[in-house]
PDB file of C-alpha atoms in Angstrom:
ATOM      1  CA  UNK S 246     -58.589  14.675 -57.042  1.00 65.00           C
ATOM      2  CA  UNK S 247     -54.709  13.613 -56.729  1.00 82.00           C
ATOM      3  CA  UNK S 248     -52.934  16.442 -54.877  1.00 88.00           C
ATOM      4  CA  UNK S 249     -49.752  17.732 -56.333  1.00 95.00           C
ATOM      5  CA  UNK S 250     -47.662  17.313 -53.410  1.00 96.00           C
ATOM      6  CA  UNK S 251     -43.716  18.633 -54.815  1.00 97.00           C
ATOM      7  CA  UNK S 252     -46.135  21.872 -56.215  1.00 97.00           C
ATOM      8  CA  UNK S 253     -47.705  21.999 -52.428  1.00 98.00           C
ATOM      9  CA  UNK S 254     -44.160  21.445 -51.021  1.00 98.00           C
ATOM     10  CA  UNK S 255     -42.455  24.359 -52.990  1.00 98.00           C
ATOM     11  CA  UNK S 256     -45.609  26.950 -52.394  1.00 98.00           C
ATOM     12  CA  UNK S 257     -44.940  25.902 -48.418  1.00 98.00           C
ATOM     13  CA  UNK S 258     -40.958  26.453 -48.795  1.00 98.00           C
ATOM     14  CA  UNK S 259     -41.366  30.049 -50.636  1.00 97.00           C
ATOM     15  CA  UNK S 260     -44.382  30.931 -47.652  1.00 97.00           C
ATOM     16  CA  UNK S 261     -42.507  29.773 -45.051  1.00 97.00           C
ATOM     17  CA  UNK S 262     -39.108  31.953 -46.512  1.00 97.00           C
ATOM     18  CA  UNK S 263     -41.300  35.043 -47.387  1.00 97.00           C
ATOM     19  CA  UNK S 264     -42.300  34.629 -43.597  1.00 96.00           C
ATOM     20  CA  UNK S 265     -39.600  34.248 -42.045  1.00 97.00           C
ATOM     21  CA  UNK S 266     -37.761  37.594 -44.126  1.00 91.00           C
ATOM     22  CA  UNK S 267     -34.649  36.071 -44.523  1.00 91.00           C
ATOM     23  CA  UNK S 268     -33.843  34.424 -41.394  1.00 96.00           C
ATOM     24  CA  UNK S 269     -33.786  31.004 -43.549  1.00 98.00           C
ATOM     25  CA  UNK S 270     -30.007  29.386 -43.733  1.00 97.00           C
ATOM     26  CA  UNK S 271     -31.911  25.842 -45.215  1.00 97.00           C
ATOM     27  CA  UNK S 272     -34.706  23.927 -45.407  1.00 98.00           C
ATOM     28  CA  UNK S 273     -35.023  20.152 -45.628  1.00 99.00           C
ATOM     29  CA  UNK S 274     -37.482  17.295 -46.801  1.00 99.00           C
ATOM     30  CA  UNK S 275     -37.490  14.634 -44.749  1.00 98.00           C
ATOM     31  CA  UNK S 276     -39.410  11.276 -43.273  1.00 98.00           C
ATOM     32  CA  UNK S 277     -41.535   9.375 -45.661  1.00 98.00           C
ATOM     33  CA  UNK S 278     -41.679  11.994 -48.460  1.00 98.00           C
ATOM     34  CA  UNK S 279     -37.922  12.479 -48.723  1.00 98.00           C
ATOM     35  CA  UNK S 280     -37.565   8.552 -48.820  1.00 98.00           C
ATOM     36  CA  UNK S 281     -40.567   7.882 -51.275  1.00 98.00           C
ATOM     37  CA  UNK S 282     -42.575   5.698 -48.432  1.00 98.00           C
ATOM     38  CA  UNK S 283     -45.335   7.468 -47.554  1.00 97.00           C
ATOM     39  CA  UNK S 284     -48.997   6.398 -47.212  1.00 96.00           C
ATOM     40  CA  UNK S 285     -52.259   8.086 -47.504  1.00 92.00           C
ATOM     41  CA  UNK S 286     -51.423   9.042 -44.119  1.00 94.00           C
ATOM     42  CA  UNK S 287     -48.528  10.542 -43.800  1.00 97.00           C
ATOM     43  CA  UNK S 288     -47.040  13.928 -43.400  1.00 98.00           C
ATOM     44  CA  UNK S 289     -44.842  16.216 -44.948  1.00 99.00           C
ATOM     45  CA  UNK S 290     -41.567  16.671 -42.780  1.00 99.00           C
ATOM     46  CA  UNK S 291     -39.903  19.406 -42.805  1.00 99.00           C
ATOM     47  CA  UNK S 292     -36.818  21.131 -40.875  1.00 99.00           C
ATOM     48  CA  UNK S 293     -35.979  24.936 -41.037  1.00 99.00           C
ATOM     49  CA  UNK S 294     -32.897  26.157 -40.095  1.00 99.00           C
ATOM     50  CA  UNK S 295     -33.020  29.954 -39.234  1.00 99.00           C
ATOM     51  CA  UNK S 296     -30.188  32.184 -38.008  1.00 98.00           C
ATOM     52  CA  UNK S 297     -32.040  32.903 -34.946  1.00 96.00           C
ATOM     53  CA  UNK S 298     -35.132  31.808 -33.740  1.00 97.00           C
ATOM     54  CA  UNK S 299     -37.815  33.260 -31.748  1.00 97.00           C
ATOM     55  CA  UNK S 300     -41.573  32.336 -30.352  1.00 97.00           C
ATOM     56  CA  UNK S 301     -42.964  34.706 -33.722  1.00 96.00           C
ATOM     57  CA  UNK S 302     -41.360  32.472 -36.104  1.00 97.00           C
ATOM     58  CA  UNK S 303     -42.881  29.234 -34.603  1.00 97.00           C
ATOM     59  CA  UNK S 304     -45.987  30.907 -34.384  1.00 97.00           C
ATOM     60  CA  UNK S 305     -46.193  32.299 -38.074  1.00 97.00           C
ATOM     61  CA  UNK S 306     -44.663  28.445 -39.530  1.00 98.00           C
ATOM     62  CA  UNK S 307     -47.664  26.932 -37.050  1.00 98.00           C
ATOM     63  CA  UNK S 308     -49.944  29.070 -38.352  1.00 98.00           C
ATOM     64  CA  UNK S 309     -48.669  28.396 -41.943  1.00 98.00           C
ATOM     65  CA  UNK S 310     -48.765  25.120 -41.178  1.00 98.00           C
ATOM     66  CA  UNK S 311     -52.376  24.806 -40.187  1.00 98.00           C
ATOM     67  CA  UNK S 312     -53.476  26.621 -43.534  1.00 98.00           C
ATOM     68  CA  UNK S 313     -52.315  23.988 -45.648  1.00 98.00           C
ATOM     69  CA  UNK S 314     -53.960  21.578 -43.676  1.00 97.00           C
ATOM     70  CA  UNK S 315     -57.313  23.088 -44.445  1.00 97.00           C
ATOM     71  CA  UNK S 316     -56.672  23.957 -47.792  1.00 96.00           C
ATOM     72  CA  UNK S 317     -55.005  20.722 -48.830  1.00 96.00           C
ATOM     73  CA  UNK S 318     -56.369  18.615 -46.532  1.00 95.00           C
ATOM     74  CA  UNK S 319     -52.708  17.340 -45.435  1.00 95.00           C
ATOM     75  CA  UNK S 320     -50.806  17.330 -42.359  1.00 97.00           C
ATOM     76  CA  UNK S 321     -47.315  19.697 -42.400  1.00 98.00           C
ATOM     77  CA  UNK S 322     -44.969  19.300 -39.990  1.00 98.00           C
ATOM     78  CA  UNK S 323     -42.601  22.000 -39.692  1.00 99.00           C
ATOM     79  CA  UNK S 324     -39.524  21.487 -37.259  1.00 98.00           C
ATOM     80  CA  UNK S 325     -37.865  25.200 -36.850  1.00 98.00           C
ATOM     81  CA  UNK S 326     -33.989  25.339 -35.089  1.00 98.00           C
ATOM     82  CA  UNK S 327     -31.675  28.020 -35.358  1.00 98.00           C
ATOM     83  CA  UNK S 328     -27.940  27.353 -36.885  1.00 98.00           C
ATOM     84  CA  UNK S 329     -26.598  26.755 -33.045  1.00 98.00           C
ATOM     85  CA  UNK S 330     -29.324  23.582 -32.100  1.00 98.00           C
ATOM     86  CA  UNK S 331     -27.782  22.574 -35.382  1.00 99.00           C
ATOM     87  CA  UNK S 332     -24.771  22.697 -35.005  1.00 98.00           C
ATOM     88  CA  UNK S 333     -25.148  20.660 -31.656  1.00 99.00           C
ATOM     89  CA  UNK S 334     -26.791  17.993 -33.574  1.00 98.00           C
ATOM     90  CA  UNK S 335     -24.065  17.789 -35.762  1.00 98.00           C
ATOM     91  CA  UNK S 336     -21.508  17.719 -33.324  1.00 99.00           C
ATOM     92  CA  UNK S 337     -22.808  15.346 -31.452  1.00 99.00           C
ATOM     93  CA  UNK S 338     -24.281  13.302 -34.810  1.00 99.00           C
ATOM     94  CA  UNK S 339     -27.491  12.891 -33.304  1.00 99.00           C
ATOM     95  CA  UNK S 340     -29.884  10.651 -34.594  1.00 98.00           C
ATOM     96  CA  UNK S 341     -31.809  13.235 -35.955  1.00 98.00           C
ATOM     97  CA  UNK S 342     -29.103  15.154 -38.009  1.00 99.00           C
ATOM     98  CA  UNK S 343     -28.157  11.538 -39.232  1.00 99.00           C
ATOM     99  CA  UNK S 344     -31.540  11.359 -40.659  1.00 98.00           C
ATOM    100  CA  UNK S 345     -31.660  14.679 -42.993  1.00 99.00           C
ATOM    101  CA  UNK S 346     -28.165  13.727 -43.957  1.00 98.00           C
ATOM    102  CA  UNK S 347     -28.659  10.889 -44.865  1.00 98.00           C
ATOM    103  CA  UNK S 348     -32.340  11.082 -46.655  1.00 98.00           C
ATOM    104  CA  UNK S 349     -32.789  14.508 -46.656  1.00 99.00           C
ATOM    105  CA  UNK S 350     -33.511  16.269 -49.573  1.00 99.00           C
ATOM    106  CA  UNK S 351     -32.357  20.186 -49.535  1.00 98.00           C
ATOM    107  CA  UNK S 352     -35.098  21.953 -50.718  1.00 97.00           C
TER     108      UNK S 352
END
C-alpha cells in the first residue's frame, strides 16, 4: 500500500499544533521531502518554531513522533527551537537557516 505522505504530513502539523496549544510561530518541511529527493528511506524533516520552549514540548513532539512511526511505518524527525535559537540562526545565516530558506516549504 503507497502511503499518502502530504495527508500524513498535514495530520502531523495539526497534532503537533493541537499539542503544543499555541506556542507554534511556524513550521517547516525540509531535507529530502521539501526538495522532492527522497528514497524509500528517508525521513520527514521537520522544524518547529515555538515562542518558548520547554523539556514538555520535546517530550510530547517525541512522543508524537514515535506514533507515526508505528502507525505509518515512517521515520519523523521533528527539530523544535524557540523564536530566539532562531533568530541566532538567522543572524548569523547559519547553514541550517540557509537550508529552510532556501528549500523549505512553510507548512
Amino acid at each position: 500500500m503507497k502511503l499518502d505522505i502530504p495527508h500524513i504530513i498535514d495530520k502531523f502539523v495539526h497534532e503537533s499544533r493541537s499539542a503544543l496549544q499555541g506556542n507554534v510561530v511556524g513550521e517547516y518541511l525540509f531535507g529530502s521531502y521539501a526538495t522532492k529527493t527522497q528514497t524509500p528511506l528517508s525521513d520527514i524533516d521537520i522544524l518547529i518554531i515555538v515562542e518558548s520552549l520547554t523539556p514538555d514540548m520535546q517530550s510530547q513532539v517525541s512522543g508524537l513522533a514515535s506514533e507515526y512511526a508505528l502507525m505509518y511505518d515512517i521515520c519523523f524527525s521533528p527539530i523544535l527551537t524557540d523564536t530566539g535559537t532562531w533568530g541566532k540562526n538567522r543572524k548569523f545565516d547559519t547553514l541550517f537557516y540557509q537550508e529552510i530558506i532556501r528549500n523549505g516549504i512553510r507548512l
